[in-house]
Tab-separated table of N, CA and C in Angstrom:
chain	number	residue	atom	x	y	z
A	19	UNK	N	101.933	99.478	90.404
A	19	UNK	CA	101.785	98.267	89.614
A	19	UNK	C	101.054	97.179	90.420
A	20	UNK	N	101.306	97.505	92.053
A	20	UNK	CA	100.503	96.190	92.360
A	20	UNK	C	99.414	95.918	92.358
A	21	UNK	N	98.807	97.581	92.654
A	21	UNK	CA	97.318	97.837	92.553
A	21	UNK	C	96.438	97.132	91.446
A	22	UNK	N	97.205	97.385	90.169
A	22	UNK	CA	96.800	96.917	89.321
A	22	UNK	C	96.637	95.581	88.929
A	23	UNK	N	97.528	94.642	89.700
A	23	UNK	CA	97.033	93.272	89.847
A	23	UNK	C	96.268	93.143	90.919
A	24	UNK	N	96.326	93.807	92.123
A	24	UNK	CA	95.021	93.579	92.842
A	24	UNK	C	93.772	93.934	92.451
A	25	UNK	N	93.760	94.574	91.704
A	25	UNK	CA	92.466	95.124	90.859
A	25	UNK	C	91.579	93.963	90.146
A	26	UNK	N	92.723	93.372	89.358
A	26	UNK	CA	92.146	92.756	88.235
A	26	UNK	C	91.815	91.096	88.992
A	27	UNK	N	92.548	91.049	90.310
A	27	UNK	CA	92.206	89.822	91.001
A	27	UNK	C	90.763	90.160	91.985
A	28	UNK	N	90.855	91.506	92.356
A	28	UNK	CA	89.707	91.718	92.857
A	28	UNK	C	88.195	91.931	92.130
A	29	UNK	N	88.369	92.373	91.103
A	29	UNK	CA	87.413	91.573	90.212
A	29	UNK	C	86.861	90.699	89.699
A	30	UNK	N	87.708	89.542	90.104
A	30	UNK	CA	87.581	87.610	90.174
A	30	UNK	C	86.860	87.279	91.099
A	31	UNK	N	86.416	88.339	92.179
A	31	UNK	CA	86.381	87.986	93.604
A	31	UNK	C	87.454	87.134	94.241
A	32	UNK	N	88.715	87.436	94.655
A	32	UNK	CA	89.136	87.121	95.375
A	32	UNK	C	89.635	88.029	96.833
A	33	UNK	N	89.056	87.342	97.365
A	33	UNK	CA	88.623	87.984	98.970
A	33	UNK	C	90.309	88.925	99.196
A	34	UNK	N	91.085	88.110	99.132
A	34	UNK	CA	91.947	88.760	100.059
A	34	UNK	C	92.916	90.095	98.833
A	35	UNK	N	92.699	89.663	97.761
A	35	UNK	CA	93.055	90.755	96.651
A	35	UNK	C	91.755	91.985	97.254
A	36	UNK	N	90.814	91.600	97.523
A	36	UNK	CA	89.487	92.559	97.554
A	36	UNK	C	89.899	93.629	99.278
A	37	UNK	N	90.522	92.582	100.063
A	37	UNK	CA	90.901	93.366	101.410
A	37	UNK	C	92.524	94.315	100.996
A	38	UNK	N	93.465	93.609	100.393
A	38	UNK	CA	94.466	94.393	99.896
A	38	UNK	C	94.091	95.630	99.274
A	39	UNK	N	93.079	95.627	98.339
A	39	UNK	CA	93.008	96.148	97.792
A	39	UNK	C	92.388	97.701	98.207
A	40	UNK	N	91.214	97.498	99.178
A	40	UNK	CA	90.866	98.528	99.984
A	40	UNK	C	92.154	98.779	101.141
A	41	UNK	N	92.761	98.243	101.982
A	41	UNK	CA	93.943	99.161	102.532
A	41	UNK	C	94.210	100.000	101.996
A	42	UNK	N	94.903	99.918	100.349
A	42	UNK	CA	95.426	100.643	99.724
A	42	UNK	C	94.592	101.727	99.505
A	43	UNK	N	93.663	101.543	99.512
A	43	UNK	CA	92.645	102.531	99.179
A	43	UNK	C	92.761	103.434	100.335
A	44	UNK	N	92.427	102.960	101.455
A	44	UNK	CA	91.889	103.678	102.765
A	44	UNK	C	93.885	104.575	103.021
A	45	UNK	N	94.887	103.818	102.691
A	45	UNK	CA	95.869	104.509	103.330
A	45	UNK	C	96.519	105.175	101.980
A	46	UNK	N	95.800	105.363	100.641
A	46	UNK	CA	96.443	105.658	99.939
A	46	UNK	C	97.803	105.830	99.454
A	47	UNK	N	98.066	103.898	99.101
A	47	UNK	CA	99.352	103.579	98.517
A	47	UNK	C	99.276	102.877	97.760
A	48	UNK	N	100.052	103.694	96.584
A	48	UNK	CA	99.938	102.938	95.206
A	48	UNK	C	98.817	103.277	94.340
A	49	UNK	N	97.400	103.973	95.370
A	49	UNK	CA	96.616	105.109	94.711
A	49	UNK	C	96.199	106.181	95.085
A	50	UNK	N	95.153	106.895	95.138
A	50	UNK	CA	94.491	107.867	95.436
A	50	UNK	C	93.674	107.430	96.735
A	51	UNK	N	93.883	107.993	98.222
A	51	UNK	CA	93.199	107.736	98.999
A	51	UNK	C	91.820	108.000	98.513
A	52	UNK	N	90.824	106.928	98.895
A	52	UNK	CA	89.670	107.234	98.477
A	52	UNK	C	88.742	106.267	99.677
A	53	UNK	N	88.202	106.691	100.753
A	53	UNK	CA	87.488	105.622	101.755
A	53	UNK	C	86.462	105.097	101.328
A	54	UNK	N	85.730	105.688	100.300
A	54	UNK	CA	84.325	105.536	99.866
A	54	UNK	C	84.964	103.776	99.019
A	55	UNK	N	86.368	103.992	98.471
A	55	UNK	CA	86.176	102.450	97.533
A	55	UNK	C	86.821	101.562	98.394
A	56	UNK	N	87.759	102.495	99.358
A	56	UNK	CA	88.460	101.342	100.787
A	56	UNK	C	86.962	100.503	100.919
A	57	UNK	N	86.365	101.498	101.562
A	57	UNK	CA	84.689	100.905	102.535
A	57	UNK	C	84.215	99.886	101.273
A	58	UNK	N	84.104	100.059	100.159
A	58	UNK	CA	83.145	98.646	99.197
A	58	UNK	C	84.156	97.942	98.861
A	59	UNK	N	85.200	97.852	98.565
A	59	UNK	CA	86.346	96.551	98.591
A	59	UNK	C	86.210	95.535	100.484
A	60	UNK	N	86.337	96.523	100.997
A	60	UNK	CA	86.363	95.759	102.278
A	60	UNK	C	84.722	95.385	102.664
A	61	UNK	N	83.881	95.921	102.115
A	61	UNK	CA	82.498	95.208	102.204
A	61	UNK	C	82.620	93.951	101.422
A	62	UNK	N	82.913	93.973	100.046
A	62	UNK	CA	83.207	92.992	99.422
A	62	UNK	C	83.636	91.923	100.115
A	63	UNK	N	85.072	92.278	100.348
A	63	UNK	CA	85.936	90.910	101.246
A	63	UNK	C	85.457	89.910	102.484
A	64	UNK	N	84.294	91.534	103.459
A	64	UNK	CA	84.229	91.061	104.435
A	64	UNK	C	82.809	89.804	104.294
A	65	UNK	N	82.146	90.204	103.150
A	65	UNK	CA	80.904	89.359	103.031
A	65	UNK	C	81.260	88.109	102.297
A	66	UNK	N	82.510	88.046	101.637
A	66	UNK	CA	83.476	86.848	101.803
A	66	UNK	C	83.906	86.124	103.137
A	67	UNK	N	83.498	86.443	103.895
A	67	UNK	CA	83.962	86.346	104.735
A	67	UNK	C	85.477	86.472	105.606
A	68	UNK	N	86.298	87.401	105.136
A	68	UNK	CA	87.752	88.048	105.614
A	68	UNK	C	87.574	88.507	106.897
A	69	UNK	N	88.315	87.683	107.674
A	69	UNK	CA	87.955	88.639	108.993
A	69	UNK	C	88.437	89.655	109.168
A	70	UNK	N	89.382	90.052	108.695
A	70	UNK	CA	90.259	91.253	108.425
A	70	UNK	C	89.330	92.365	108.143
A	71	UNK	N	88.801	91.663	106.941
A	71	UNK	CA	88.343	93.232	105.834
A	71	UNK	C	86.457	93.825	107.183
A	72	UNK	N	86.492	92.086	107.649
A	72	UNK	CA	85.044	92.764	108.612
A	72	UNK	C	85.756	93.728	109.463
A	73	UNK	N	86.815	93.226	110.078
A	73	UNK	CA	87.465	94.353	111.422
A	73	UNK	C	87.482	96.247	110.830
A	74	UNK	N	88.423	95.776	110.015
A	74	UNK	CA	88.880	97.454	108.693
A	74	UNK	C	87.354	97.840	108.606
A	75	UNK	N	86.559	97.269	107.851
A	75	UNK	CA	85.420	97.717	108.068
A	75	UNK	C	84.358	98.494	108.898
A	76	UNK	N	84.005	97.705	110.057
A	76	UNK	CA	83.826	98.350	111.125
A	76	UNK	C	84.926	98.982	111.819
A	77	UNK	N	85.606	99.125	111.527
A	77	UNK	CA	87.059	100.572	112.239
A	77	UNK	C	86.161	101.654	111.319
A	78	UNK	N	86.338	101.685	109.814
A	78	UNK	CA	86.079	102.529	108.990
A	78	UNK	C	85.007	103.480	108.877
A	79	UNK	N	83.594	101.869	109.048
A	79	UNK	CA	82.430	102.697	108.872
A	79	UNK	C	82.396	103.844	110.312
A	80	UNK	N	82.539	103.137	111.841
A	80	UNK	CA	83.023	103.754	113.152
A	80	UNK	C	83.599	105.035	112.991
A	81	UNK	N	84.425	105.400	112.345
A	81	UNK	CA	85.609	106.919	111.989
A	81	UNK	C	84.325	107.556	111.261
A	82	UNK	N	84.034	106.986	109.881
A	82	UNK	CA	82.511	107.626	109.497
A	82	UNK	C	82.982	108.823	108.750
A	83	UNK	N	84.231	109.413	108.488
A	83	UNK	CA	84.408	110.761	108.259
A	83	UNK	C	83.071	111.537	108.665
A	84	UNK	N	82.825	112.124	108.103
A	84	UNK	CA	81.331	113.635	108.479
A	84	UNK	C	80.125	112.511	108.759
A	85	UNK	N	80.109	111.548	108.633
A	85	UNK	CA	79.203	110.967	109.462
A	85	UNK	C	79.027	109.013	110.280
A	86	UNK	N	78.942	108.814	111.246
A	86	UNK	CA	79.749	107.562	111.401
A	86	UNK	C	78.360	106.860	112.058
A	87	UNK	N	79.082	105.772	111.659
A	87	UNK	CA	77.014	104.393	111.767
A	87	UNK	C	77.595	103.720	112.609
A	88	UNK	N	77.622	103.968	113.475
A	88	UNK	CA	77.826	103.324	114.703
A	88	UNK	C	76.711	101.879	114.551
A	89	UNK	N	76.056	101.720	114.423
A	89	UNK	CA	75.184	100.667	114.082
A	89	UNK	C	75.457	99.333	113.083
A	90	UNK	N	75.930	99.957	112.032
A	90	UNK	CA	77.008	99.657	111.091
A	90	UNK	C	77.897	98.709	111.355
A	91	UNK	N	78.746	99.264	112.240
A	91	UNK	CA	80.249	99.357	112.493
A	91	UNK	C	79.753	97.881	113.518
A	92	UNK	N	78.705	98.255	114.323
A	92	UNK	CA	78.758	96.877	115.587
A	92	UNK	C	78.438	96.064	114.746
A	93	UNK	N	77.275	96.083	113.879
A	93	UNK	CA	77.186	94.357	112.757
A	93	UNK	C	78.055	94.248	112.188
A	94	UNK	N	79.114	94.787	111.982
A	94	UNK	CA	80.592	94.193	111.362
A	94	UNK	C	81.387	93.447	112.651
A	95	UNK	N	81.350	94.146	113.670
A	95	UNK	CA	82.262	93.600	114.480
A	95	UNK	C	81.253	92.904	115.491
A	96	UNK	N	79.871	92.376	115.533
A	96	UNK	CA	79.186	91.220	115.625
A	96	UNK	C	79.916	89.986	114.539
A	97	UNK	N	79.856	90.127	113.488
A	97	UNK	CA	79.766	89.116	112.660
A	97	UNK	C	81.378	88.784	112.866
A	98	UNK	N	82.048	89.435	112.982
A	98	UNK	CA	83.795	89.359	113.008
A	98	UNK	C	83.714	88.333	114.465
A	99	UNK	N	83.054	88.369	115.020
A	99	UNK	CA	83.234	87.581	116.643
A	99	UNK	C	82.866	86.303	116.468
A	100	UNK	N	81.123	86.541	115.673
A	100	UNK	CA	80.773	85.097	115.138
A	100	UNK	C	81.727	84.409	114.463
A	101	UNK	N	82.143	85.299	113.569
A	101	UNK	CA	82.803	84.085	112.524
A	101	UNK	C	84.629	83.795	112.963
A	102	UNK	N	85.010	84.002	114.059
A	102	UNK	CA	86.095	84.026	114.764
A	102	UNK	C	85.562	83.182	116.045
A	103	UNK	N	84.098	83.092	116.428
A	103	UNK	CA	84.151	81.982	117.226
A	103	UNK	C	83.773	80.660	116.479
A	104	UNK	N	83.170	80.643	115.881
A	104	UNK	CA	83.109	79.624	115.141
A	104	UNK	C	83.611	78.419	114.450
């Protein structure tokens, strides 16, 4: 049930419904593990700027399942430093 209000808040854009919402995704609770919608909820959040969802992010894209962007993963956790020093 909560999913389902994070859903419908993450469709408002709200950042931190949008980072909840991919956890759940990535650790599959409350749905169907699925990384592919963890990874675009937490893109979402993180270009909200969530520092959270940038960190999860670059953890995520980094793991890469069958293939990992290391390249990726450092402009997430570039921008997570910027916007934490800032």
């Amino acid at each position: 049930r909560a999913a389902q209000w994070y859903q419908r808040a993450a469709d408002r854009g709200f950042g931190i419904a949008q980072y909840r919402l991919a956890s759940m995704y990535e650790r599959g609770v409350g749905v169907v593990a699925d990384r592919q919608r963890a990874a675009a909820w937490y893109q979402q959040a993180a270009n909200a700027g969530h520092i959270k969802a940038m960190h999860n992010l670059g953890v995520l894209v980094a793991a890469g399942g069958t293939q990992a962007d290391y390249m990726d993963a450092a402009k997430w956790f570039h921008d997570l430093m910027t916007t934490v020093s800032s």
